[in-house]
Coordinates of C-alpha atoms in Angstrom, one line a residue:
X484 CA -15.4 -28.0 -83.7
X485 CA -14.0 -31.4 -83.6
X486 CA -17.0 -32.8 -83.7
X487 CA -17.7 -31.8 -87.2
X488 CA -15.0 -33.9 -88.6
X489 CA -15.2 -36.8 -90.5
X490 CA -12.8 -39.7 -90.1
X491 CA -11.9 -43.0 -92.5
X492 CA -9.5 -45.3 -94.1
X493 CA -8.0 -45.0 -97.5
X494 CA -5.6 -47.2 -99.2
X495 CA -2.9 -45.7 -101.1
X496 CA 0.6 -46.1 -102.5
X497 CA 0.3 -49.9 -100.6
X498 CA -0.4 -48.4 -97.1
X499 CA -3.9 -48.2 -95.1
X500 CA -3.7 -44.3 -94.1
X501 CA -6.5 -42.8 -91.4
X502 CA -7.2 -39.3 -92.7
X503 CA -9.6 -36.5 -91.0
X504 CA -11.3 -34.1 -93.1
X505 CA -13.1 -31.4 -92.8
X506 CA -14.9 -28.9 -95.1
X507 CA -15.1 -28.4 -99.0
X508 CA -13.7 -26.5 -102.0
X509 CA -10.1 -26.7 -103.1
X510 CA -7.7 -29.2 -101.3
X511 CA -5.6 -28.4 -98.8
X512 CA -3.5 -31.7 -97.1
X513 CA -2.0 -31.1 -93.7
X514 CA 1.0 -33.6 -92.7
X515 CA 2.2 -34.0 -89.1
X516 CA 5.9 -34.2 -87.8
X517 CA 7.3 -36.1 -85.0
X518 CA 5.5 -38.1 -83.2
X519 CA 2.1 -36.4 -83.6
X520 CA -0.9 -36.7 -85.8
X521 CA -4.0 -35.3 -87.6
X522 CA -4.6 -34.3 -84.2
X523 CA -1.7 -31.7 -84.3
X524 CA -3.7 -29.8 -87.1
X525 CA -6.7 -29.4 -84.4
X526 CA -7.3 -26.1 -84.2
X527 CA -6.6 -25.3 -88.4
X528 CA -9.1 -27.7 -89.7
X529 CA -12.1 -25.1 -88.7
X530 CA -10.6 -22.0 -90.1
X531 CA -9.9 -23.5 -93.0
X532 CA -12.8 -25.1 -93.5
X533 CA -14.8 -22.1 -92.8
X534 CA -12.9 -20.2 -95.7
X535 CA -13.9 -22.5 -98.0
X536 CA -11.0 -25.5 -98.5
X537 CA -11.5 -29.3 -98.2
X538 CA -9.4 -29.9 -95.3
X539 CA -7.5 -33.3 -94.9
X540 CA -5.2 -34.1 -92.3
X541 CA -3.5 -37.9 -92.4
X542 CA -1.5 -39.8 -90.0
X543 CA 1.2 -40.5 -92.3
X544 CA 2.6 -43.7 -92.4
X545 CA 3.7 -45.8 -90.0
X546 CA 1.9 -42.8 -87.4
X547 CA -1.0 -43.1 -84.6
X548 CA -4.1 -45.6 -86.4
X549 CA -2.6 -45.7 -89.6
X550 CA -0.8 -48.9 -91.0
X551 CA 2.9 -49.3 -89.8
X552 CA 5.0 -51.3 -92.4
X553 CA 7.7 -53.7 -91.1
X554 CA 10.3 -53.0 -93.8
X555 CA 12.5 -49.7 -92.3
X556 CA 12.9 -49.1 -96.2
X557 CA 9.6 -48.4 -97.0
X558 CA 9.7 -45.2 -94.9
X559 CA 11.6 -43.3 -97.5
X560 CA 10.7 -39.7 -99.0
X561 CA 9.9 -41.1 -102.3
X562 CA 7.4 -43.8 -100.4
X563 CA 6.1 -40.6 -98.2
X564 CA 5.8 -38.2 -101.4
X565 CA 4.0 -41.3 -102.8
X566 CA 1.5 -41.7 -100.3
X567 CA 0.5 -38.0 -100.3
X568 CA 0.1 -37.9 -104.5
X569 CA -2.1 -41.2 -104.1
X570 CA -4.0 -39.6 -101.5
X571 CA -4.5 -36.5 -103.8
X572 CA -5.9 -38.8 -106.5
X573 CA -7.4 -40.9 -104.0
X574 CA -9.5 -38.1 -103.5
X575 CA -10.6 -37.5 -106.3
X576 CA -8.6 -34.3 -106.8
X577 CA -5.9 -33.3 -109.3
X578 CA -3.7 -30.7 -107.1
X579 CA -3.4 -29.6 -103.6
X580 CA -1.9 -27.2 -101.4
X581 CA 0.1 -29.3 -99.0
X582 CA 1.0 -27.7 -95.3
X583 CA 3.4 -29.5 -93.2
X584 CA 4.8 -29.1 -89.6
X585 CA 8.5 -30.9 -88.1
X586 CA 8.8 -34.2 -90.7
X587 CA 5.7 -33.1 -92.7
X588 CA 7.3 -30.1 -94.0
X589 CA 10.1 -31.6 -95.9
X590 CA 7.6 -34.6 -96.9
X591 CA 5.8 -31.4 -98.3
X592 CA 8.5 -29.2 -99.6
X593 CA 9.6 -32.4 -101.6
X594 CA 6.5 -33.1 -102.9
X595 CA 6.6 -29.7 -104.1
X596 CA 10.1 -30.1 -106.1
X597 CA 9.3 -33.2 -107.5
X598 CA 5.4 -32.6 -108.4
X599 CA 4.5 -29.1 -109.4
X600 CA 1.9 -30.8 -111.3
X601 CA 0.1 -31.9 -108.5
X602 CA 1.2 -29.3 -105.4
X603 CA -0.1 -25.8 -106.5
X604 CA 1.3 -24.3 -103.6
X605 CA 3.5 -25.3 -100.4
X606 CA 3.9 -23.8 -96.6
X607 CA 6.1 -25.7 -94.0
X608 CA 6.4 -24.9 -90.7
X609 CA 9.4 -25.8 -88.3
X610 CA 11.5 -27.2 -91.0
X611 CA 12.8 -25.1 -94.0
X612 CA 13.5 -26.4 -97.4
X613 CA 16.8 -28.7 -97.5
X614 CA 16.5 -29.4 -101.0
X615 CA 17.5 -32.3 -102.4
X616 CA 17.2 -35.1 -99.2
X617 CA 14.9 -33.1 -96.9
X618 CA 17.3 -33.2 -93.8
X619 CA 20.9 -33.3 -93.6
X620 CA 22.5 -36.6 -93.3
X621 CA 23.7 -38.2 -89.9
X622 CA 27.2 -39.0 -91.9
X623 CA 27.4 -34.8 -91.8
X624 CA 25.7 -34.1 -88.7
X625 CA 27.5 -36.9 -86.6
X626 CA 30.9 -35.0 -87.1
X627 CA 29.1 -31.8 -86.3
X628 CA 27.7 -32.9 -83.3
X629 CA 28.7 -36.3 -82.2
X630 CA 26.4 -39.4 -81.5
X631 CA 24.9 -38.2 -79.4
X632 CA 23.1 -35.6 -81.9
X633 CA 19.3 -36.8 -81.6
X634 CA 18.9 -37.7 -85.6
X635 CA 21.6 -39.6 -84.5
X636 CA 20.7 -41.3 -81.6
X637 CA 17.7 -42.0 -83.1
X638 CA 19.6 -44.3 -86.0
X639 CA 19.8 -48.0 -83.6
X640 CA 16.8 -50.0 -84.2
X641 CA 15.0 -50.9 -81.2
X642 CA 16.4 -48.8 -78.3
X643 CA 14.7 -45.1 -78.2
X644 CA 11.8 -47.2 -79.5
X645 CA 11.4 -48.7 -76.3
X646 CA 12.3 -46.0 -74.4
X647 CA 9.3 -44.2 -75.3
X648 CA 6.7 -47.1 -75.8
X649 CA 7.6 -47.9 -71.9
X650 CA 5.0 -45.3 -70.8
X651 CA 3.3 -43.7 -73.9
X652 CA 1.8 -40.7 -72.0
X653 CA 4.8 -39.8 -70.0
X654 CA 7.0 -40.0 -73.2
X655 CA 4.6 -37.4 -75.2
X656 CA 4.0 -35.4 -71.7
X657 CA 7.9 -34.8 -71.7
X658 CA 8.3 -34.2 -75.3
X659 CA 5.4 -31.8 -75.9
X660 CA 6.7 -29.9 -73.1
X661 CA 10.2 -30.3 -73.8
X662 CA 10.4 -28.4 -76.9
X663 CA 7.7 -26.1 -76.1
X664 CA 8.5 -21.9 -76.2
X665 CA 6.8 -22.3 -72.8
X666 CA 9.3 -24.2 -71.3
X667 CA 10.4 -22.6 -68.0
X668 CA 13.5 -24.6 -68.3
X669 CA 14.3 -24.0 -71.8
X670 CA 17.3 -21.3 -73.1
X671 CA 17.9 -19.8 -76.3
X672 CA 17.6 -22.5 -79.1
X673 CA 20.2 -25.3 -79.6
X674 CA 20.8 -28.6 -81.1
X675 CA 19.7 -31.7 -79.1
X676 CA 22.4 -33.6 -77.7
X677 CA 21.7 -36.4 -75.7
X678 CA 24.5 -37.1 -73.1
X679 CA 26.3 -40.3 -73.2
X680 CA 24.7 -42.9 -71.0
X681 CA 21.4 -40.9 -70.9
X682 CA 17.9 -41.3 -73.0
X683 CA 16.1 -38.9 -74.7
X684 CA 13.0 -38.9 -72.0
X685 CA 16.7 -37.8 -69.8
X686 CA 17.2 -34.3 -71.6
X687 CA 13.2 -33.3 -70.7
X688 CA 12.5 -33.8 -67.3
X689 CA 8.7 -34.1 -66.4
X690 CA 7.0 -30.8 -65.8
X691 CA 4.8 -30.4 -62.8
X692 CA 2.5 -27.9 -65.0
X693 CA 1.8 -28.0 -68.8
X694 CA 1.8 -24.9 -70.9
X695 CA -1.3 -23.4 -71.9
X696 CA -2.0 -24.6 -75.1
X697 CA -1.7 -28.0 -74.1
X698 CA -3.8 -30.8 -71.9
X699 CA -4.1 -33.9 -70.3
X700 CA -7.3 -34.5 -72.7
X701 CA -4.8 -33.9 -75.8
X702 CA -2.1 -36.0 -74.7
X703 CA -4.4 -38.9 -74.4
X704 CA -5.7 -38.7 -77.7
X705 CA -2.0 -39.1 -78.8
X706 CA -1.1 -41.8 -76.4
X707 CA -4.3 -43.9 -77.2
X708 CA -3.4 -43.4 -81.0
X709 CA 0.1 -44.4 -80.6
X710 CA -1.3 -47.5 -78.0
X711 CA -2.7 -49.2 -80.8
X712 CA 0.8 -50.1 -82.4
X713 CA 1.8 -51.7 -79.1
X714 CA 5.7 -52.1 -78.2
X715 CA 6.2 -50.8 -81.6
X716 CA 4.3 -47.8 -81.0
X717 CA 7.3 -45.1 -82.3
X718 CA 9.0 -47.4 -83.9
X719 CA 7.0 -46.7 -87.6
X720 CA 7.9 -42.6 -86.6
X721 CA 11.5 -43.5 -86.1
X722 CA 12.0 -45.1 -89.0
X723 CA 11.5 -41.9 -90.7
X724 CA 15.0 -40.7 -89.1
X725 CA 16.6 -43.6 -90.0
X726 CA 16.0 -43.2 -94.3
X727 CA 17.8 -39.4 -93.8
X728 CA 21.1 -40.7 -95.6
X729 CA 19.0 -43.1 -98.3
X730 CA 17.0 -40.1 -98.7
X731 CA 20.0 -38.1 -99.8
X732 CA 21.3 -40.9 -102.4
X733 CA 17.9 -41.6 -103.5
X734 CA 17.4 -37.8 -103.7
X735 CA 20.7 -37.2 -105.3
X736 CA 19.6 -36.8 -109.1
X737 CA 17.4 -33.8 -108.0
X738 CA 20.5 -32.0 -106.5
X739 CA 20.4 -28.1 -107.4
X740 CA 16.5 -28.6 -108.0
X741 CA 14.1 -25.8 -106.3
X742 CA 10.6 -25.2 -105.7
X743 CA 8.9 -23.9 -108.4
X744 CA 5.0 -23.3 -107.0
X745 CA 4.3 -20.3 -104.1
X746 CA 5.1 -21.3 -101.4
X747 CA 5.5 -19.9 -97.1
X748 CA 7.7 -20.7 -94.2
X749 CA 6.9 -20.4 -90.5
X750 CA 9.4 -20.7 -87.5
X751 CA 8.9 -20.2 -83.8
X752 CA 12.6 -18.2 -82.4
X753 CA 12.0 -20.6 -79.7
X754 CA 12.3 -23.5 -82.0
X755 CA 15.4 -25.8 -81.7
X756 CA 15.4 -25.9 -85.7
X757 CA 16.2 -22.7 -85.7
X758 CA 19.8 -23.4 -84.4
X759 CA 20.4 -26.1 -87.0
X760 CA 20.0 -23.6 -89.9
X761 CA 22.8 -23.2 -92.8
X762 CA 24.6 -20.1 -93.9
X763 CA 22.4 -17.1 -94.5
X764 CA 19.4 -18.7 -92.5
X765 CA 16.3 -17.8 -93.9
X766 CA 17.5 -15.0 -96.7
X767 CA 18.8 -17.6 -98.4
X768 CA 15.9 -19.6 -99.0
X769 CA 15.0 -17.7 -101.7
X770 CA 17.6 -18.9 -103.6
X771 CA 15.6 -22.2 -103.3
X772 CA 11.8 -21.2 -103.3
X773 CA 12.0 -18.2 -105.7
X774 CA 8.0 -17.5 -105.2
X775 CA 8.4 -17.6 -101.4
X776 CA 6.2 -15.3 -99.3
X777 CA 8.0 -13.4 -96.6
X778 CA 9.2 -15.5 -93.7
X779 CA 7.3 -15.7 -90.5
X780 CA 9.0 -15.4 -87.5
X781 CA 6.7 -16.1 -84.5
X782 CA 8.2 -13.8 -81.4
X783 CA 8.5 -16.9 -78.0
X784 CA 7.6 -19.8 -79.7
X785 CA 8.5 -23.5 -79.6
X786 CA 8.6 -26.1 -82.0
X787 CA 4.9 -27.1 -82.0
X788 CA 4.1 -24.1 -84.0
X789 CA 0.5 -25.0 -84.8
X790 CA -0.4 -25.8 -82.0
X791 CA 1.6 -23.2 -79.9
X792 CA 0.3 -20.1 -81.9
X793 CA -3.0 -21.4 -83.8
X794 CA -4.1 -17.7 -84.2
X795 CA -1.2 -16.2 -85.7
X796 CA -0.7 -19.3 -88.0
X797 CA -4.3 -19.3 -89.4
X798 CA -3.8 -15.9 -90.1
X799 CA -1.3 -16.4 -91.8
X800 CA -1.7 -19.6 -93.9
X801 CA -5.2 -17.7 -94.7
X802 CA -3.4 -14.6 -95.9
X803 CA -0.9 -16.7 -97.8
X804 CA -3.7 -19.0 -99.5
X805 CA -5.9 -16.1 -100.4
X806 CA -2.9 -14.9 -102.8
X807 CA -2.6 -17.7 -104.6
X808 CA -3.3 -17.9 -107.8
X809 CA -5.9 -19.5 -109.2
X810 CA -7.5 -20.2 -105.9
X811 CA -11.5 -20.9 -105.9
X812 CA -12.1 -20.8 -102.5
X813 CA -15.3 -18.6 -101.6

């Protein structure tokens, strides 16, 4: 099915962005998290496509073959929300239905507060709404859970970045496995902490077997994406983490703002998010995203939901897009 995509360039909000696409009708944009790609959205681009949307899945900035700026202040949410209404436009289309896993959801679910004009409708898996700044910031979280708290951790230019680029496949081996619901090693869902004097690579030891959704053929096309960046091959995807407290200031006028447009939230139980959630969990999320669907809650699944559960989540982003208003698809 793969082969049936198309892939190019496209230059928007000052970035050179490598987008994947896929089918036609109305627009449906599909944003990675951490540290994946287009390639994370795999196995949704054909059952999309087949129900009649124009599928387009970007390696957001500073991700896999798309351009990496040098300035960490140009990874903000305004400069990420930016990118994706250019891309829109770009496109030649006035709205779309933006999907986003990990990092991509609150890339979409911001999108979503600040543009109703221009996102119709908004599903995010992994990551719920945290409305204004998209994540909590590391002044909060550090007293909650020390420095050690991965967000954290991740703030110091320079040293995780290196960590990882030291052997690219090893680093995503570990990781996709890591946080998988398939992790043999894995117990009920809790924050990352990495121990003092450890790395990152340290909390996820190497797996003599990978789970079944996942190969050696999938992790290459990650590593060889990521390759292309060199010793800066994470850094671009780490300076995402380290714009959560600008995010917040910048974000701050927006403070008590919801989501206006229909929108869906999916969650593996498995998912470390999970145990980061606020009071009330996912009832209260309404009280954010008044027009959202009813929560799905996928039964021994990780944090790579897409790719964990393709079936049950193209099922239900088909149910949820077939509801929407105003939707042409055929």
């Amino acid at each position: 099915m793969l082969s049936s995509l198309t892939h190019r360039f496209v230059d928007v909000n000052g970035v050179r962005l490598h987008i994947a696409e896929q089918g036609e009708g109305p627009l449906v944009l599909l944003l990675h998290g951490w540290p994946e790609s287009w390639y994370s959205w795999r196995h949704q681009f054909g059952a999309l496509a087949a129900a009649g949307y124009r599928v387009v899945a970007p390696d957001q900035r500073g991700y896999a073959r798309s351009e990496q700026p040098a300035d960490v202040t140009s990874y903000t949410l305004l400069h990420l929300v930016g990118d994706m209404i250019a891309l829109i436009e770009e496109l030649g289309e006035e709205q779309a239905i933006l999907v986003g896993h990990d990092w991509g959801a609150p890339v979409a679910w911001t999108a979503a507060m600040l543009r109703p004009d221009k996102v119709r409708a908004v599903a995010g898996l992994s990551v719920p709404p945290i409305l204004p700044g998209g994540m909590v910031p590391p002044s909060i979280t550090r007293t909650q859970y020390g420095e050690g708290f991965y967000q954290v951790y991740f703030q110091e230019p320079g040293v995780v970045d290196a960590e990882l680029a030291k052997d690219i496949p090893d680093s995503f081996r570990r990781i996709l496995v890591g946080a998988s619901g398939d992790n043999p090693d894995s117990t009920e869902p809790r924050p990352l902490v990495i121990p003092d004097g450890l790395g990152l690579l340290d909390t996820m030891p190497e797996s003599p077997a990978l789970p079944d959704w996942l190969t050696e053929e999938d992790i290459q096309v990650y590593a060889e994406d990521y390759a292309l960046h060199g010793e800066q091959a994470f850094t671009g995807a780490f300076n995402w983490y380290r714009n959560i407290e600008r995010n917040n200031e910048l974000l701050a006028p927006f403070r008590g703002r919801g989501i206006d447009v229909p929108a869906l939230y999916l969650v593996g139980d498995r998912d470390m998010v999970t145990s980061l959630s606020g009071p009330g969990g996912l009832a209260s999320l309404t009280a954010l995203v008044p027009r959202l669907h009813d929560p799905v809650v996928l039964p021994g699944c990780g944090h790579w939901t897409q790719q964990e559960r393709p079936a049950e989540v193209n099922s239900a982003l088909l149910d949820f897009l077939a509801g929407i208003d105003g939707s042409t698809a055929r």
